[in-house]
Tab-separated table of C-alpha atoms and ligand atoms in Angstrom:
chain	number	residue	atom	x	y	z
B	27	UNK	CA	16.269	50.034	-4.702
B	28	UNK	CA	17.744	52.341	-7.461
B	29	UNK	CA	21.075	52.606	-7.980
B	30	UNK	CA	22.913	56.004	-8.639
B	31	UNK	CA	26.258	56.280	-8.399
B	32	UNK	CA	27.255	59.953	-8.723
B	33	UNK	CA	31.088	59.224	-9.305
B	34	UNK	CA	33.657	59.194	-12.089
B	35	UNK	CA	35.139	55.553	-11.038
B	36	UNK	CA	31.567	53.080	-10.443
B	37	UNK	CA	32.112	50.003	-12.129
B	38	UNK	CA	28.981	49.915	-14.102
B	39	UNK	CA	27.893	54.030	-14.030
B	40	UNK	CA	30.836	55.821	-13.257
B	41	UNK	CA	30.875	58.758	-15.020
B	42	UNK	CA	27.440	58.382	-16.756
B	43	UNK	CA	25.829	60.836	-13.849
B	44	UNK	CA	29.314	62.420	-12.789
B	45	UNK	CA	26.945	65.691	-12.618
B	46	UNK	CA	24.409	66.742	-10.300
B	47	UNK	CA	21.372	67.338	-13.119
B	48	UNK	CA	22.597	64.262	-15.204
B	49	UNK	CA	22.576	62.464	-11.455
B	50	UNK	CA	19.235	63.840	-10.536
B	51	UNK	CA	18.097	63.271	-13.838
B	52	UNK	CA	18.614	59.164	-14.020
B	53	UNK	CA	17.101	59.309	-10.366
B	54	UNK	CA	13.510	60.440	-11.572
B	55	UNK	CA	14.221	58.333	-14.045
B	56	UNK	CA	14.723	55.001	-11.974
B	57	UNK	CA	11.773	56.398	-9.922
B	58	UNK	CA	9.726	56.505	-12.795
B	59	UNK	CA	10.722	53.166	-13.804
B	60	UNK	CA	9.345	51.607	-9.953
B	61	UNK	CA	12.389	51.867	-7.907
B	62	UNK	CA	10.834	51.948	-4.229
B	63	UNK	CA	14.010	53.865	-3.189
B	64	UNK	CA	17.144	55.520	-4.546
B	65	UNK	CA	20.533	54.278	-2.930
B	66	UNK	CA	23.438	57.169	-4.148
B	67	UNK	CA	26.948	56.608	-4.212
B	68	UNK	CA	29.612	59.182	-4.000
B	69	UNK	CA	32.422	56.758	-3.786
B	70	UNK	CA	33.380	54.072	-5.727
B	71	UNK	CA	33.420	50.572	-3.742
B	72	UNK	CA	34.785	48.404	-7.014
B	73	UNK	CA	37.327	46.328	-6.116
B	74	UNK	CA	40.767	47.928	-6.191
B	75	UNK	CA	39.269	51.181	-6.015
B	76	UNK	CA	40.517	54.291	-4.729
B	77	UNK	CA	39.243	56.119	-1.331
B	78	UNK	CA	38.211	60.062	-1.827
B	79	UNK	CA	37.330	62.435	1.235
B	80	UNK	CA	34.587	63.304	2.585
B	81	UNK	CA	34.296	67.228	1.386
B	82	UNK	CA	34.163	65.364	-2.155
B	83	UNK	CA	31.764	62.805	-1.366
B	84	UNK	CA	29.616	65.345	-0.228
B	85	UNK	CA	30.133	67.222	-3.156
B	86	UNK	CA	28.990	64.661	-5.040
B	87	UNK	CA	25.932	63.516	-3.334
B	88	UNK	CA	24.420	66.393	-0.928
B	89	UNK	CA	22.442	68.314	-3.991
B	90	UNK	CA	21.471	64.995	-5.374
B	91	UNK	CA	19.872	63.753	-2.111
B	92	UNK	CA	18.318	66.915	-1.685
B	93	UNK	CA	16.931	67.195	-4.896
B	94	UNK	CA	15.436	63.970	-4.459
B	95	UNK	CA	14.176	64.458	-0.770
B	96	UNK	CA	12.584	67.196	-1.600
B	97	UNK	CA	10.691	65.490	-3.897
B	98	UNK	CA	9.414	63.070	-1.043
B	99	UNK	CA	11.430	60.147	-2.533
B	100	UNK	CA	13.048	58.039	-0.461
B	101	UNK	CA	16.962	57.989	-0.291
B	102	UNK	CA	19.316	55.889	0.871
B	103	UNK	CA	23.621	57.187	0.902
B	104	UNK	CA	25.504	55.083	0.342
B	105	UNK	CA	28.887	55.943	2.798
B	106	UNK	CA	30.965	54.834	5.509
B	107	UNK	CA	32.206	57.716	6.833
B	108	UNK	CA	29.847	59.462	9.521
B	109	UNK	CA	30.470	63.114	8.641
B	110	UNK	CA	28.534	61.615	5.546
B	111	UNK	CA	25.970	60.485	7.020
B	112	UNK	CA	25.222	63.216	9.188
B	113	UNK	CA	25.261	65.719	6.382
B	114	UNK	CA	22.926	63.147	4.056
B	115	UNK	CA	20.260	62.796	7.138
B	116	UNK	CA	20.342	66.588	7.216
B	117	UNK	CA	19.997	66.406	3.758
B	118	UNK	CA	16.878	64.127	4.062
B	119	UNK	CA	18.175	60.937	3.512
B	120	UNK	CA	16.074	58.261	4.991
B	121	UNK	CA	18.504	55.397	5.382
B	122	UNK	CA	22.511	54.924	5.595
B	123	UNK	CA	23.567	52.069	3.505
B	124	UNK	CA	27.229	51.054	4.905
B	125	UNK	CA	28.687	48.241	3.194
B	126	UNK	CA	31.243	48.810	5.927
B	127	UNK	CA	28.257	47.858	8.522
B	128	UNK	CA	28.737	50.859	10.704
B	129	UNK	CA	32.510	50.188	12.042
B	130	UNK	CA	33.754	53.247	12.121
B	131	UNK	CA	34.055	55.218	14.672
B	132	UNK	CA	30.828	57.506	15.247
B	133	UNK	CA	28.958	55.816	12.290
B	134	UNK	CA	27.011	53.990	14.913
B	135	UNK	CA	26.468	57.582	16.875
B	136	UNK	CA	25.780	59.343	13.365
B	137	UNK	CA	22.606	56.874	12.576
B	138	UNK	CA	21.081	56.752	15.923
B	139	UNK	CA	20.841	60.442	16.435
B	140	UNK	CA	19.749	60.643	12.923
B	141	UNK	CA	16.524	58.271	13.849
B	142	UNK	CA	16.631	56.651	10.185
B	143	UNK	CA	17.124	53.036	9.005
B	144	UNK	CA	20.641	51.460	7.955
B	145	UNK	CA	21.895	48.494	6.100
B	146	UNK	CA	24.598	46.536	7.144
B	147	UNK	CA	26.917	45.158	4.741
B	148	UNK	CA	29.722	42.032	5.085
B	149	UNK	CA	32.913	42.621	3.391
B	150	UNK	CA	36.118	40.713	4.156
B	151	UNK	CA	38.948	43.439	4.366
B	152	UNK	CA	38.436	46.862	2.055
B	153	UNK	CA	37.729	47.357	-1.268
B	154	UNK	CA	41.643	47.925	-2.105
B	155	UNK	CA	42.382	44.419	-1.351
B	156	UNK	CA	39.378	42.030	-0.841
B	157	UNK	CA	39.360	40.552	-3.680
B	158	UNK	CA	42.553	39.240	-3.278
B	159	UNK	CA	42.301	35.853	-1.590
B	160	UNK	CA	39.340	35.942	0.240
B	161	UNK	CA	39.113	32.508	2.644
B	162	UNK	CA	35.849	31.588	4.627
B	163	UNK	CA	35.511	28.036	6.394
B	164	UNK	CA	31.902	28.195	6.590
B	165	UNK	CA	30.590	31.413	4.364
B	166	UNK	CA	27.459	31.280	4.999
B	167	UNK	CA	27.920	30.748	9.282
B	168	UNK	CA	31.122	33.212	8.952
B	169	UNK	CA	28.731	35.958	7.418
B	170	UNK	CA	25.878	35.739	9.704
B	171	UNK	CA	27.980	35.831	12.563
B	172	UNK	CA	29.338	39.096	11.604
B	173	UNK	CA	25.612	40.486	10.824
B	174	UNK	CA	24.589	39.095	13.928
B	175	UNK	CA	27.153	40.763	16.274
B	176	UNK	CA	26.490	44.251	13.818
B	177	UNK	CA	22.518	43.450	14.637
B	178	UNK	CA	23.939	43.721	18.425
B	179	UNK	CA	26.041	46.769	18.371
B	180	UNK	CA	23.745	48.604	16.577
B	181	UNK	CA	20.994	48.113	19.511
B	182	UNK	CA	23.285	48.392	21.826
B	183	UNK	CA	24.011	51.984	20.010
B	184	UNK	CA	20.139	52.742	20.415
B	185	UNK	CA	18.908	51.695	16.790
B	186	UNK	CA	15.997	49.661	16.809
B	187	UNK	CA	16.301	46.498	15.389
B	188	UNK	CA	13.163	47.961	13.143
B	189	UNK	CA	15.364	50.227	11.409
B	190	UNK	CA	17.836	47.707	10.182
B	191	UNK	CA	18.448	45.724	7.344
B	192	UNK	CA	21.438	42.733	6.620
B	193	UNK	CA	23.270	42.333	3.723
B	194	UNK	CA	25.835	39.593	2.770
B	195	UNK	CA	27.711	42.031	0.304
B	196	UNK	CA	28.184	39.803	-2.740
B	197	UNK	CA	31.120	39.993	-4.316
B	198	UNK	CA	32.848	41.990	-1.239
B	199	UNK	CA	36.137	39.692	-0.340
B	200	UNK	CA	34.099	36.716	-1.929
B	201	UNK	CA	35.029	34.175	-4.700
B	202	UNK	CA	32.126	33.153	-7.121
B	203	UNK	CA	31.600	29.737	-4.684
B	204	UNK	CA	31.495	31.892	-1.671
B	205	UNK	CA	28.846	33.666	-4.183
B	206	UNK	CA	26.880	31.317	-4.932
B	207	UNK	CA	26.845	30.079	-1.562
B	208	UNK	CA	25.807	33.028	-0.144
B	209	UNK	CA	22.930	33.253	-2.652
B	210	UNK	CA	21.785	29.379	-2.337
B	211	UNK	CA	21.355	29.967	1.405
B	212	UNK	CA	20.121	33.363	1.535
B	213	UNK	CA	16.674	31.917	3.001
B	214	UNK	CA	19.324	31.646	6.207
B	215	UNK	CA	19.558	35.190	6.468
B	216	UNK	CA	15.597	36.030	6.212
B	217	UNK	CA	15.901	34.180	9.459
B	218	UNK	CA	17.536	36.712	11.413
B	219	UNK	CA	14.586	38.298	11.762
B	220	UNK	CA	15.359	41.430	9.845
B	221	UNK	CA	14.642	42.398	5.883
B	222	UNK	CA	17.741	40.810	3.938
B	223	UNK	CA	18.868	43.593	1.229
B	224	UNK	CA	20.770	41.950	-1.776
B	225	UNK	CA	22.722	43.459	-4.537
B	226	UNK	CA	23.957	41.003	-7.155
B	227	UNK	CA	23.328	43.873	-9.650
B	228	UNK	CA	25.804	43.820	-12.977
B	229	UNK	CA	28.661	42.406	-10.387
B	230	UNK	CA	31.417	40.444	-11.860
B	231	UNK	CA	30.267	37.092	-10.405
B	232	UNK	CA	27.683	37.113	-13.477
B	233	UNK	CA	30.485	38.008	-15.656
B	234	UNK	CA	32.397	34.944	-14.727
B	235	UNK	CA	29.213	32.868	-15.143
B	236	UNK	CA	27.888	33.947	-18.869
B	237	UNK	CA	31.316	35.298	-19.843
B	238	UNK	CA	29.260	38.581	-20.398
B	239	UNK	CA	31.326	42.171	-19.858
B	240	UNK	CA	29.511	44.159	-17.168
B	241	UNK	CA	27.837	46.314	-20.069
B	242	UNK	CA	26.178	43.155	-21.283
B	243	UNK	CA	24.818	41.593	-17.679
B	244	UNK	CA	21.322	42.694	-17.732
B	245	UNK	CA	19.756	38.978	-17.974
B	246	UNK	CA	21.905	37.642	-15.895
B	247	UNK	CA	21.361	40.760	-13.311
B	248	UNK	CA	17.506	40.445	-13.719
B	249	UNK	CA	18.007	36.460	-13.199
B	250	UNK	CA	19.915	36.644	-10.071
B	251	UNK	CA	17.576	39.510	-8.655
B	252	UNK	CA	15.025	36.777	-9.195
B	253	UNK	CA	16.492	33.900	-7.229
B	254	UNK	CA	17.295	36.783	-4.306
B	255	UNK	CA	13.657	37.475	-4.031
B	256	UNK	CA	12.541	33.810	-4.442
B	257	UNK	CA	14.779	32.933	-1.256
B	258	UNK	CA	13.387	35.825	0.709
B	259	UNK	CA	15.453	39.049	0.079
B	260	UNK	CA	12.974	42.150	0.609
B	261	UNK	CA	15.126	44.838	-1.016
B	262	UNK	CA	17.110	44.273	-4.354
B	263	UNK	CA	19.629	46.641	-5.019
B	264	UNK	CA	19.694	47.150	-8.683
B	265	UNK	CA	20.839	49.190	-11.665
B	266	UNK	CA	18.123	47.988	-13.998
B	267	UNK	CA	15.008	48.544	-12.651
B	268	UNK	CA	12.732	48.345	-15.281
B	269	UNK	CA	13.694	45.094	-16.000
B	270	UNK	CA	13.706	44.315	-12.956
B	271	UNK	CA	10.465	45.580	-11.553
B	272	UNK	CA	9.071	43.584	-14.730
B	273	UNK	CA	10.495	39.886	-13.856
B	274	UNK	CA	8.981	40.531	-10.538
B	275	UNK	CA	5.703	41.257	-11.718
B	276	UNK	CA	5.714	37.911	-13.368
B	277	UNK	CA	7.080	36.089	-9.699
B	278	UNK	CA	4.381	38.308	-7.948
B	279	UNK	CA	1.680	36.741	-9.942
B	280	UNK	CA	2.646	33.347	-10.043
B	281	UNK	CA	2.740	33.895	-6.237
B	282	UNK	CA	-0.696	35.958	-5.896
B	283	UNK	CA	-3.041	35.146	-8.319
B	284	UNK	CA	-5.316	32.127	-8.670
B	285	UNK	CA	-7.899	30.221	-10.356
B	286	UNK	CA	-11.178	31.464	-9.514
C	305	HH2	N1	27.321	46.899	-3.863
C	305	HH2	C1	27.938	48.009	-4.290
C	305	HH2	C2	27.847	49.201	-3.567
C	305	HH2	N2	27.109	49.264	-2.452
C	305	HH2	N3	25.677	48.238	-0.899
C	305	HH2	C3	25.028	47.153	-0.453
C	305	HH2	N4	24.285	47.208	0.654
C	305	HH2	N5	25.115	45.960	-1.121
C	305	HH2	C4	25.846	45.811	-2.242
C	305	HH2	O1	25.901	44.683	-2.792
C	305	HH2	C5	26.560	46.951	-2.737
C	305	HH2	C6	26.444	48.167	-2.013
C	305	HH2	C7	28.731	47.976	-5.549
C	305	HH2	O2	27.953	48.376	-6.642
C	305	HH2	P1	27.961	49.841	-7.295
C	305	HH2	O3	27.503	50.871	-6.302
C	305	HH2	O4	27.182	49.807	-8.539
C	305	HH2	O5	29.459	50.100	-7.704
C	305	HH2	P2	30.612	51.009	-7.099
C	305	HH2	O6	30.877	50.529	-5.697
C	305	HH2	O7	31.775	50.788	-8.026
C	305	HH2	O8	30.137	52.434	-7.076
């Protein structure tokens, strides 16, 4: 999974594809490059960040998505708020990524009507804040308790479980150990029964392991997109996909082919 963030404020792209075309552009780009899926962003999720509304959001992302859809690439909008949502399904967006995992009201409501897939995200209080303190007894119980109980509502909503994919949200109201902990165990998530989604991408847990500034985190981005796959995630959410797509290719192999 691509990422394009179509926003002045990202903390790795913001303002590089502020603009539809130069948004659109990177896309077919990423595409190009072997992203499976695009995820866009109109809103800045960075820790500390700032909230905008939905008419902007839209702004942002609605000729994006439907430049893309109309292309028969698959998109994924990245949003919380349903009004969102319902405009990016009309748009022809094929799944809702919330890193909010559906809680607000209607957001549940806006996917099942819409019939497409969704991710569901962890994140311990809201981007403003979470970074501020976080505190888990058990992370890695803690988290999948949360997923589990989203799994639930979101069946009990009338999305089949089918359509929905888990996330732990790195680095969402979590302290490198709670990281790293997440990551170590993520084979515990696979077992839920649903594709686990993870986006370690350029995040500032690699900057606080290499000491590298986010503009400088490919390797460690490409290396931690490895260890996701190795312990079972089935969708990497990345910024880098050539790269990424390449250090695959080399796990694929080692996996697939053998000695005749
Ligand atoms: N991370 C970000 C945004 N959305 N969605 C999921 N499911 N998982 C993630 O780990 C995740 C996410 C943050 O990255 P980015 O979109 O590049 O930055 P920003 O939120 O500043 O736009």
């Amino acid at each position: 999974m691509g990422v394009v963030n179509v926003t002045p404020d990202s903390f790795f792209d913001g303002g590089l594809y502020a603009s539809s075309e130069s948004a659109i552009c990177h896309a077919l780009r990423l595409r190009e490059e072997g992203a499976d899926m695009l995820d866009i962003g109109g809103e800045s999720t960075r820790p500390g960040g700032d909230p905008v509304n939905a008419a902007e959001e839209l702004r942002r992302i609605v000729p994006v998505v439907q430049a893309l859809a109309s292309r028969d690439i698959p998109v994924s909008v990245d949003t919380s708020k349903p009004e969102v949502m319902c405009a990016a399904i009309q748009a022809g967006a094929v799944m809702i990524n919330d890193v909010n995992a559906l809680q607000a009201p209607g957001a549940l409501e806006a996917v099942a009507v819409g019939n497409v897939a969704a991710c569901l995200m962890h994140m311990q209080g809201e981007p403003r804040s979470m970074q501020i303190n976080p505190q888990y007894g058990d992370v890695v119980a803690e988290v999948k308790d949360f997923l589990q109980h989203r799994l639930d509502a979101a069946q009990a909503a009338g999305i089949s479980l089918g359509r929905l994919v888990i996330d732990p949200g790195f680095g969402f109201g979590k302290t490198l150990e709670h990281n790293l902990e997440l990551l170590r165990h993520l084979d515990r998530f696979v077992d839920m029964g649903v594709p686990v989604l993870a986006g370690l991408s350029r995040k500032s847990m690699l900057g606080k392991i290499t000491g590298n500034e986010v503009g400088e985190r490919i390797h460690a981005s490409v290396a931690a997109a490895l260890l996701a796959a190795a312990r079972g995630a089935s969708i990497l959410r990345v910024h880098d996909v050539k790269a990424t797509r390449d250090a695959l290719a080399v796990y694929n192999a080692l996996e697939t082919v053998t000695c005749k």
